[in-house]
Coordinates of C-alpha atoms in Angstrom, one line a residue:
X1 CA 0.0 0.0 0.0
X2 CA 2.1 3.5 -1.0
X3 CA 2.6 5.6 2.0
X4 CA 0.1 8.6 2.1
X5 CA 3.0 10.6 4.2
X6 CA 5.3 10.9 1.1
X7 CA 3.0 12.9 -0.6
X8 CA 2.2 15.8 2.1
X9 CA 4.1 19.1 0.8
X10 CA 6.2 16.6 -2.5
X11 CA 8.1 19.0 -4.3
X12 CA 10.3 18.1 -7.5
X13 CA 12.5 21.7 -6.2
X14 CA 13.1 20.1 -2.3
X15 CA 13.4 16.2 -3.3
X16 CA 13.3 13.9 -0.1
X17 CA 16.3 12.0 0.9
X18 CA 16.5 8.8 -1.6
X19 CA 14.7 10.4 -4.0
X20 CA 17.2 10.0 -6.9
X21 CA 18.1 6.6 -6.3
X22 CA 14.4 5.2 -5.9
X23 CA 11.7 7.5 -6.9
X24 CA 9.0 5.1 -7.0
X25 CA 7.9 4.6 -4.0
X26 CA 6.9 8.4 -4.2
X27 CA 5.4 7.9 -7.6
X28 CA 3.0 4.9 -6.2
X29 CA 1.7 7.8 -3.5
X30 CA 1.1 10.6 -5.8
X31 CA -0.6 8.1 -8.1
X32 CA -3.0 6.6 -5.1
X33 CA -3.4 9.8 -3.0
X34 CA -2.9 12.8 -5.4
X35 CA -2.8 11.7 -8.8
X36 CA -2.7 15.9 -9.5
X37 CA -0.7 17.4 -6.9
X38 CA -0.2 20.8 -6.4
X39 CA 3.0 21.9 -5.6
X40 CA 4.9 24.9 -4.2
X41 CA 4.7 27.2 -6.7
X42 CA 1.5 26.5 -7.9
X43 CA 2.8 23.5 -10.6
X44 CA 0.6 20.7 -10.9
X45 CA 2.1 17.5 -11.1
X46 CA 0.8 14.2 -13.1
X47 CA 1.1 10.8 -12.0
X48 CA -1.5 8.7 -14.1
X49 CA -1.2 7.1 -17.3
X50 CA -4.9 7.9 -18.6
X51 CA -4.0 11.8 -17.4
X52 CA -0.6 12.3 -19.6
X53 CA -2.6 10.3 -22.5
X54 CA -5.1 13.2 -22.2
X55 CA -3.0 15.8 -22.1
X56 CA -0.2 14.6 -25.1
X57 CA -3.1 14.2 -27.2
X58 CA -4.5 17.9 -27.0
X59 CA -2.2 20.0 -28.1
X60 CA -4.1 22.8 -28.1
X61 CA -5.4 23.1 -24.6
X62 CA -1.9 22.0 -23.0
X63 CA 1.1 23.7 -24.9
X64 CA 4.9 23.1 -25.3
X65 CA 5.6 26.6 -26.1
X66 CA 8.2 27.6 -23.1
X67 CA 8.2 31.4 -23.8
X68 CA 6.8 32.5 -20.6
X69 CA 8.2 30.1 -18.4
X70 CA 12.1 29.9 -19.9
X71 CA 11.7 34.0 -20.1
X72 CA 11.8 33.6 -16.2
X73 CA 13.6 30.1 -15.4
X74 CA 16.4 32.0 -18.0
X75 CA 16.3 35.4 -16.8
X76 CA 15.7 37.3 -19.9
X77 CA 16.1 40.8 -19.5
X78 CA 17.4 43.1 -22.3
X79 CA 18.6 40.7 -24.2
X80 CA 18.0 37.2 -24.4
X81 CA 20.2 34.3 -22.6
X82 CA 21.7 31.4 -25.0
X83 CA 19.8 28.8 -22.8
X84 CA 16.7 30.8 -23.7
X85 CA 17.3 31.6 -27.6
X86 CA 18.2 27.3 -27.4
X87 CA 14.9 25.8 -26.0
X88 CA 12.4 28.2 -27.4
X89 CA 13.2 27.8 -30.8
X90 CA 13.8 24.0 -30.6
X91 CA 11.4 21.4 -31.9
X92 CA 10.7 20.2 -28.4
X93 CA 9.2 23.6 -26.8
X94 CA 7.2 24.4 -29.9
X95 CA 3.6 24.2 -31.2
X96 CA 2.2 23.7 -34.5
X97 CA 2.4 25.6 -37.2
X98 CA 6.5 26.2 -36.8
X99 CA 6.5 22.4 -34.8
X100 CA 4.9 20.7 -37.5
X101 CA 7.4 22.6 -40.0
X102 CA 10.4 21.7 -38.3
X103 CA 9.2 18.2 -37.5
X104 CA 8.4 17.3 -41.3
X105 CA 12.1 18.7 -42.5
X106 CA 13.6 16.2 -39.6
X107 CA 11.2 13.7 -40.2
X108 CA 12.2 13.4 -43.8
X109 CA 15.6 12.0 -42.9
X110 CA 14.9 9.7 -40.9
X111 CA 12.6 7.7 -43.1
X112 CA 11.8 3.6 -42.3
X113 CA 14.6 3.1 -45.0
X114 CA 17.2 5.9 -44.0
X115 CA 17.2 4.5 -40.6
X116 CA 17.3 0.3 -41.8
X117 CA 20.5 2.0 -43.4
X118 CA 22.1 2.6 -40.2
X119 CA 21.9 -1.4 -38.9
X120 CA 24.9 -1.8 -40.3
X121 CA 27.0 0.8 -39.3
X122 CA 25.9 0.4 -35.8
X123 CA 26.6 -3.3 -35.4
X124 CA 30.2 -1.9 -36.8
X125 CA 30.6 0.4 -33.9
X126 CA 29.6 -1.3 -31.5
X127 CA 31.5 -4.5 -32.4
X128 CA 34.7 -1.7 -32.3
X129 CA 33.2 -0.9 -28.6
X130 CA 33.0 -4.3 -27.5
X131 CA 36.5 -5.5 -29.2
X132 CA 38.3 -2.2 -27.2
X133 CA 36.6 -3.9 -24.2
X134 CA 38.0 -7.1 -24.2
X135 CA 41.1 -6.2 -24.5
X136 CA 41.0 -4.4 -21.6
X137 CA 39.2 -6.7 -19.8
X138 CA 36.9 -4.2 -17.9
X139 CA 34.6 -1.7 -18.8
X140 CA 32.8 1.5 -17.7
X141 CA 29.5 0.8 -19.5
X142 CA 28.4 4.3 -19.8
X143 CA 31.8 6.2 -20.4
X144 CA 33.3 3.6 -22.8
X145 CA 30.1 1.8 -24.4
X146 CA 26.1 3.4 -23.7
X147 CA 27.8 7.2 -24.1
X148 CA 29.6 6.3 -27.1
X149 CA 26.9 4.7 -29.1
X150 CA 24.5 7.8 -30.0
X151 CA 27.4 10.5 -30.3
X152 CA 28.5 8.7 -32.9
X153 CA 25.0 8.0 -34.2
X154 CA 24.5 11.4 -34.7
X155 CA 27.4 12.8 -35.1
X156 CA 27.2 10.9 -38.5
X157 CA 23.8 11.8 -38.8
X158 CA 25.2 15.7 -39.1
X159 CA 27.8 14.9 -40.7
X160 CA 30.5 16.0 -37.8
X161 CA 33.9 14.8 -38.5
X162 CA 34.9 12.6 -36.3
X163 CA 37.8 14.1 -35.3
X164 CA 35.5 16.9 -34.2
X165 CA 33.1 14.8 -31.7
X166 CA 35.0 15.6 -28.5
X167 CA 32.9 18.2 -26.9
X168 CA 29.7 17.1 -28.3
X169 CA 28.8 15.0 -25.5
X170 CA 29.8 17.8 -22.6
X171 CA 27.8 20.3 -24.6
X172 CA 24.6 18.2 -24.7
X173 CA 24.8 17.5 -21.0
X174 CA 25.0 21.1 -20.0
X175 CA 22.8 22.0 -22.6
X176 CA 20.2 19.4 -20.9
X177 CA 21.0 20.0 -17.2
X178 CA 19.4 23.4 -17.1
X179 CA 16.3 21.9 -17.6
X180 CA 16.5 20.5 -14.2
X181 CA 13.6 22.0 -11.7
X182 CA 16.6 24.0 -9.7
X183 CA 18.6 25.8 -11.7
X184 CA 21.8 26.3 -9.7
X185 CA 24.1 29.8 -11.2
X186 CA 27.5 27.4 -12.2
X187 CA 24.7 25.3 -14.3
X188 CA 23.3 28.2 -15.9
X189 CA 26.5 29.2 -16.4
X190 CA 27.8 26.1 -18.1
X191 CA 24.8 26.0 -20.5
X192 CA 24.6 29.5 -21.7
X193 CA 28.6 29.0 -22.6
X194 CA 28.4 25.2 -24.3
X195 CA 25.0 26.8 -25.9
X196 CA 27.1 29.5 -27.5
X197 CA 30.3 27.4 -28.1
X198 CA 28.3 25.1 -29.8
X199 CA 26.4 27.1 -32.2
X200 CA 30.1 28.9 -33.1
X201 CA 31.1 25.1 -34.2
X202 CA 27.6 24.6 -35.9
X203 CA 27.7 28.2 -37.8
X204 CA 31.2 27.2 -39.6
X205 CA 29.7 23.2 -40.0
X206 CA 26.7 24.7 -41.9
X207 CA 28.7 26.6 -44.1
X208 CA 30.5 24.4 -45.5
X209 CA 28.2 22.3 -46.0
X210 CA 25.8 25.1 -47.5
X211 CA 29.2 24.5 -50.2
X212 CA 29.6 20.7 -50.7
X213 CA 26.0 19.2 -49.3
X214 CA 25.6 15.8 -48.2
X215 CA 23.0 13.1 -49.7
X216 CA 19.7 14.6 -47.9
X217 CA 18.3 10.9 -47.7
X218 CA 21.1 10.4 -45.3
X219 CA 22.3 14.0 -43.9
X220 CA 20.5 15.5 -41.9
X221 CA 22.2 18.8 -41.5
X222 CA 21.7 18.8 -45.5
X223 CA 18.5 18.1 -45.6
X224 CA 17.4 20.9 -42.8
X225 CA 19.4 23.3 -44.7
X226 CA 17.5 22.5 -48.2
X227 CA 13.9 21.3 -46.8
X228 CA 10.7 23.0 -47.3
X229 CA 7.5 22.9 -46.4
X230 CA 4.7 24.7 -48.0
X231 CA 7.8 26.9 -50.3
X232 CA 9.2 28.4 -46.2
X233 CA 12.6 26.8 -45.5
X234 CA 14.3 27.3 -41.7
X235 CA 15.7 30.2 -40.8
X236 CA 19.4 30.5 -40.1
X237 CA 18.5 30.6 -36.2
X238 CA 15.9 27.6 -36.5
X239 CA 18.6 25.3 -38.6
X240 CA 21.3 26.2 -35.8
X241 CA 19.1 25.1 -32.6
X242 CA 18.0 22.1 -34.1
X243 CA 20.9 20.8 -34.9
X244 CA 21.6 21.0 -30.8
X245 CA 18.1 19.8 -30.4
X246 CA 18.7 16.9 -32.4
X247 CA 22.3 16.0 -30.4
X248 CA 20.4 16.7 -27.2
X249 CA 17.6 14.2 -27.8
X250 CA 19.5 11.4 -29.5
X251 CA 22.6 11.3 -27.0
X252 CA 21.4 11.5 -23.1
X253 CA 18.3 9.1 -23.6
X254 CA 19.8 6.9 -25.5
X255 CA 23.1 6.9 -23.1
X256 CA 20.2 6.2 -20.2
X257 CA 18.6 3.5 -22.4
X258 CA 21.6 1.6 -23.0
X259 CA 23.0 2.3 -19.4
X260 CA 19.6 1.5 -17.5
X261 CA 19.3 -1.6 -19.8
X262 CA 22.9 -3.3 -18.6
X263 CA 22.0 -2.5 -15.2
X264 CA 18.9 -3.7 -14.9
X265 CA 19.9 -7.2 -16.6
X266 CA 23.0 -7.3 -13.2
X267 CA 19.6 -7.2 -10.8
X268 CA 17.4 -9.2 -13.0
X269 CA 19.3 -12.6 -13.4
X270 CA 16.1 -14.4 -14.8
X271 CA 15.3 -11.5 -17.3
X272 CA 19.4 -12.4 -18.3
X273 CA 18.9 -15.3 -19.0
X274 CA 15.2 -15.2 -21.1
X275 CA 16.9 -13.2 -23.3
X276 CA 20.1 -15.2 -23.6
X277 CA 17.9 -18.2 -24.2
X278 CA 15.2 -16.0 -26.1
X279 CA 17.5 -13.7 -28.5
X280 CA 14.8 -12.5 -30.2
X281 CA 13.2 -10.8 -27.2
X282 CA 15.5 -8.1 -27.3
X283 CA 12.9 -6.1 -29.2
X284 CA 10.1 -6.2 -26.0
X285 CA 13.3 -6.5 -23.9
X286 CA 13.9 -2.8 -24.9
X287 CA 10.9 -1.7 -24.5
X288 CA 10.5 -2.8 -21.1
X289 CA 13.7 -0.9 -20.2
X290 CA 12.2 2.3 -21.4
X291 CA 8.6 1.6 -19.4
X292 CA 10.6 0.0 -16.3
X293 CA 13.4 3.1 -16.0
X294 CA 12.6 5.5 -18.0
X295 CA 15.2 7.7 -19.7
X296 CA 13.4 11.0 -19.7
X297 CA 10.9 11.1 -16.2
X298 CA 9.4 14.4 -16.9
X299 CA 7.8 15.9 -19.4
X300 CA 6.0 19.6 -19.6
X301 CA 3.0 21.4 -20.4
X302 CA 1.2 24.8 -20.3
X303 CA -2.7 25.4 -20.4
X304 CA -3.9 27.5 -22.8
X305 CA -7.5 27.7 -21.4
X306 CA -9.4 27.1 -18.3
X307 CA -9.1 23.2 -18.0
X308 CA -10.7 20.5 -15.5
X309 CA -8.9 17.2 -14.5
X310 CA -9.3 14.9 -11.4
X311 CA -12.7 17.1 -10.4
X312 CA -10.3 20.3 -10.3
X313 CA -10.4 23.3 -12.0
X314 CA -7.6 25.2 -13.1
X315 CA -7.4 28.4 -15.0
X316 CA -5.5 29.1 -18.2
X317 CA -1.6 29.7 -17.6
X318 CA -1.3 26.8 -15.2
X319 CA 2.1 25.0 -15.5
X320 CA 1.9 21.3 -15.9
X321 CA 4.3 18.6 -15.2
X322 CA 4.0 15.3 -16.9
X323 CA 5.5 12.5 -14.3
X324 CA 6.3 9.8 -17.0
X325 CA 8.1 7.4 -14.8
X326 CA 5.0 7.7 -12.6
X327 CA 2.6 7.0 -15.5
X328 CA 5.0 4.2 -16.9
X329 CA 4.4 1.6 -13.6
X330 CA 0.8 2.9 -13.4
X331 CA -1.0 -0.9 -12.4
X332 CA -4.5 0.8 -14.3
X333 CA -2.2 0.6 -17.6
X334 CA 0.4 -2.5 -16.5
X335 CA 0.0 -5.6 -14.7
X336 CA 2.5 -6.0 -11.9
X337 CA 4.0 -2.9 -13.2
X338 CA 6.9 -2.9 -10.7
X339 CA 8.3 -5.9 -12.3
X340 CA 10.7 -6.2 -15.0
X341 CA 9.1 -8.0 -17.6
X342 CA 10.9 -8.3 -20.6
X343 CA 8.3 -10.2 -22.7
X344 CA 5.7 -7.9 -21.3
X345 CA 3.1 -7.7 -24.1
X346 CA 1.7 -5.1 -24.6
X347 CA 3.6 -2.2 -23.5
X348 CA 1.7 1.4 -24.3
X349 CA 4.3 3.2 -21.9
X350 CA 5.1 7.0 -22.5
X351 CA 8.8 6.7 -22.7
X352 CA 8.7 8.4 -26.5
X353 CA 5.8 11.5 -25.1
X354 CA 2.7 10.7 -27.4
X355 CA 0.6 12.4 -30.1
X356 CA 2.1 15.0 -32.4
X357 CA 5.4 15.6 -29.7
X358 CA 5.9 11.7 -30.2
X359 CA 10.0 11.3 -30.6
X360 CA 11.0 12.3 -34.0
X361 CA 13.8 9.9 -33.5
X362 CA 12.6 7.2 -31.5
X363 CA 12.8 4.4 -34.0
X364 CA 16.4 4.9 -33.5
X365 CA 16.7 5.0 -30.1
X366 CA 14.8 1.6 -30.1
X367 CA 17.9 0.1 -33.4
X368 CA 20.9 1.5 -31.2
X369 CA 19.1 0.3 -27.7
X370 CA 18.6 -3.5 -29.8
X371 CA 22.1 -4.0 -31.4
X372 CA 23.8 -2.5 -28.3
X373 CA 21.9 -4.9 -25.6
X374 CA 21.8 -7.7 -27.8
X375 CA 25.4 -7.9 -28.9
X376 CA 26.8 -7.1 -25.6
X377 CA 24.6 -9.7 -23.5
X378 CA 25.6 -12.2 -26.5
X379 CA 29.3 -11.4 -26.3
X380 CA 29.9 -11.5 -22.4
X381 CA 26.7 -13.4 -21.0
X382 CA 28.5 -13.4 -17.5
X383 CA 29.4 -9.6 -17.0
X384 CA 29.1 -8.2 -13.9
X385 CA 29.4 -4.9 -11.9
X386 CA 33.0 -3.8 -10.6
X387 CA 32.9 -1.1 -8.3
X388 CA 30.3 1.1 -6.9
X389 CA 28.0 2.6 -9.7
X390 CA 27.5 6.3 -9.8
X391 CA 24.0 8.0 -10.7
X392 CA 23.5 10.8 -12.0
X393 CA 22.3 13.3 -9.8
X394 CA 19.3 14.7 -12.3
X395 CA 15.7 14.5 -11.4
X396 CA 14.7 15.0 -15.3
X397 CA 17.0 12.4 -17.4
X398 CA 17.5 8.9 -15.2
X399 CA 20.7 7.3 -16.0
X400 CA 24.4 6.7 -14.7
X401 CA 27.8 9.0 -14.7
X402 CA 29.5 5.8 -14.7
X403 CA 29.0 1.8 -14.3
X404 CA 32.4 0.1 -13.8
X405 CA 32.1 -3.4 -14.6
X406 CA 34.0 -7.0 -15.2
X407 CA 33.1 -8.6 -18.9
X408 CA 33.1 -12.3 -17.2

């Protein structure tokens, strides 16, 4: 039965002591006693399934657009911050009609085909990944193996030489980590500077590529720079944040995917070895990663009209937060949704958002999250941890800083 207590005066700004390293039992409350919670500043908070169905799929009452709400969190004054400029103009914090513009130029590279393309490549690297680890005979599975995986992922997707990659990863995790719900001044700081030191590396990237383009079918940065929609191509500051946007969304989730994925399988022995036995279960094995520990946990919204839910009403303005890793071990929506179930069939969790804010990238999230699982679990069936693992300290993005471990 979840404890009525955690919920009295919950707040995702003043997080109760072993919060980080097991939110659930706080998730179970707020989903029994106050599936829409109220917090401190006046932020509701979601816990249900059916509720962040609702809201994904209207769009128009509850709105991505973070104008209001970064203009504060960012400080905006006379001139606005590079945090600011960054998440109001990217994909993610946008309604329709420049959301469904952007998303359709980004879309069209990533086509069914485009991305069966990729199996190859990946397999490649992470066979490379896997080889390096062997010879060492240990392995940190996030620095030297989940990490690795989606920077180069889309670092060929944009066409970065790979030379070049080195800061990419740093940038995307400062970039992501003012998102948090405190916003301490040293990580403002480090996101405003890797914002603007990474759009000084895009701005010479674009043009010269603007001189020798890539294939579109298989560059993205080409095909944001010559895609239209309805004759209106991006502008130059809409190409330049989305190509962050698309580094920030295809590195840290996939890094927790991967990560949470080899972790999981050193608690769950018998989920091991179903899918050693059952190779072909990788597929609902990955999925069950995302539902079980979900890479992103919160999601937000803003209400453009008066709204009710849970026999509340709440006027327009009200800020929203969607509680994903709440929704996604909801019983209404899972059966024995605190076990990890790696046939579990079916599996409608919310790891991807849903309706039209539904990952643009997600179907390769769910290639790299495959080959990477699979091929590691087949090539060292006995790894285990090494050391003491280290969590990452985020309340938004679930994942590891580093997992040290033996390969068996």
């Amino acid at each position: 039965m979840a404890d009525p207590a955690l919920v009295q005066g919950f707040d995702l700004r003043r997080l109760p002591e072993g919060f980080i390293a097991n939110p659930y039992p706080v998730y179970a409350a707020l989903r029994a006693h106050a599936p829409v919670h109220r917090m401190g500043d006046g932020q509701i908070l979601l816990s249900r399934h059916v509720d962040l169905e609702r809201v994904y799929k209207d769009a128009a009452t509850f709105s991505s657009d973070k104008t209001v709400e970064f203009g504060a969190k960012f400080r905006v004054e006379a001139e606005p911050s590079p945090l600011y400029r960054h998440h109001t103009t990217s994909l993610v914090f946008n309604d329709p009609p420049r959301h469904t513009r952007v998303r359709r130029i980004i879309a069209g590279a990533l086509t069914p085909r485009a991305i069966a393309a990729m199996e190859a490549g990946i397999v490649a690297l992470v066979d490379r990944l896997l080889d390096a680890a062997e010879a060492r005979g240990r392995i940190d599975l996030i620095e030297d193996f989940a990490a690795a995986i989606p920077v180069e992922v889309i670092g060929n997707l944009l066409g970065v030489p790979r030379t070049e990659r080195g800061p990419l990863r740093d940038w995307s995790l400062a970039i992501l980590g003012a998102l948090e719900p405190v916003l301490p001044a040293a990580v403002e700081e480090a996101g405003n500077r890797a914002v603007t030191d990474f759009l000084a590396y895009l701005d010479s990237l674009v043009t010269e590529r603007r001189n020798r383009p890539g294939d579109p079918e298989k560059d993205i940065l080409t095909r944001l720079i010559q895609g239209e929609v309805g004759g209106e191509r991006l502008s130059p500051e809409e190409l330049l944040q989305n190509c962050i946007f698309i580094l920030n969304a295809g590195h840290e989730t996939t890094t927790n995917l991967i990560g949470n994925g080899l972790h999981l399988l050193t608690e769950h022995r018998d989920a091991r070895a179903r899918l050693l036995a059952e190779p072909d279960l990788m597929r609902k094995g990955v999925e069950e990663v995302l539902r079980f520990e979900s890479s992103n946990q919160l999601g937000n919204r803003v209400a453009t009209t008066d709204f009710a839910l849970g026999g509340t009403e709440f006027p327009a303005g009200t800020q929203i937060t969607l509680c994903i890793g709440a929704a996604n071990r909801d019983p209404a929506q899972f059966p024995d949704p605190d076990t990890f179930a790696v046939a579990r069939d079916p599996n409608r969790h919310l790891a991807f958002a849903s309706g039209i804010h539904q990952c643009v990238g997600m179907a390769v999230a769910r290639l790299e999250g495959r080959i990477a699982l699979g091929r590691f679990l087949a090539r060292f069936p006995d790894y285990r941890l090494d050391g003491v693992p280290e969590r990452s300290q985020r309340v938004r993005f679930r994942g590891f800083l580093r997992l040290p471990a033996r390969l068996g």
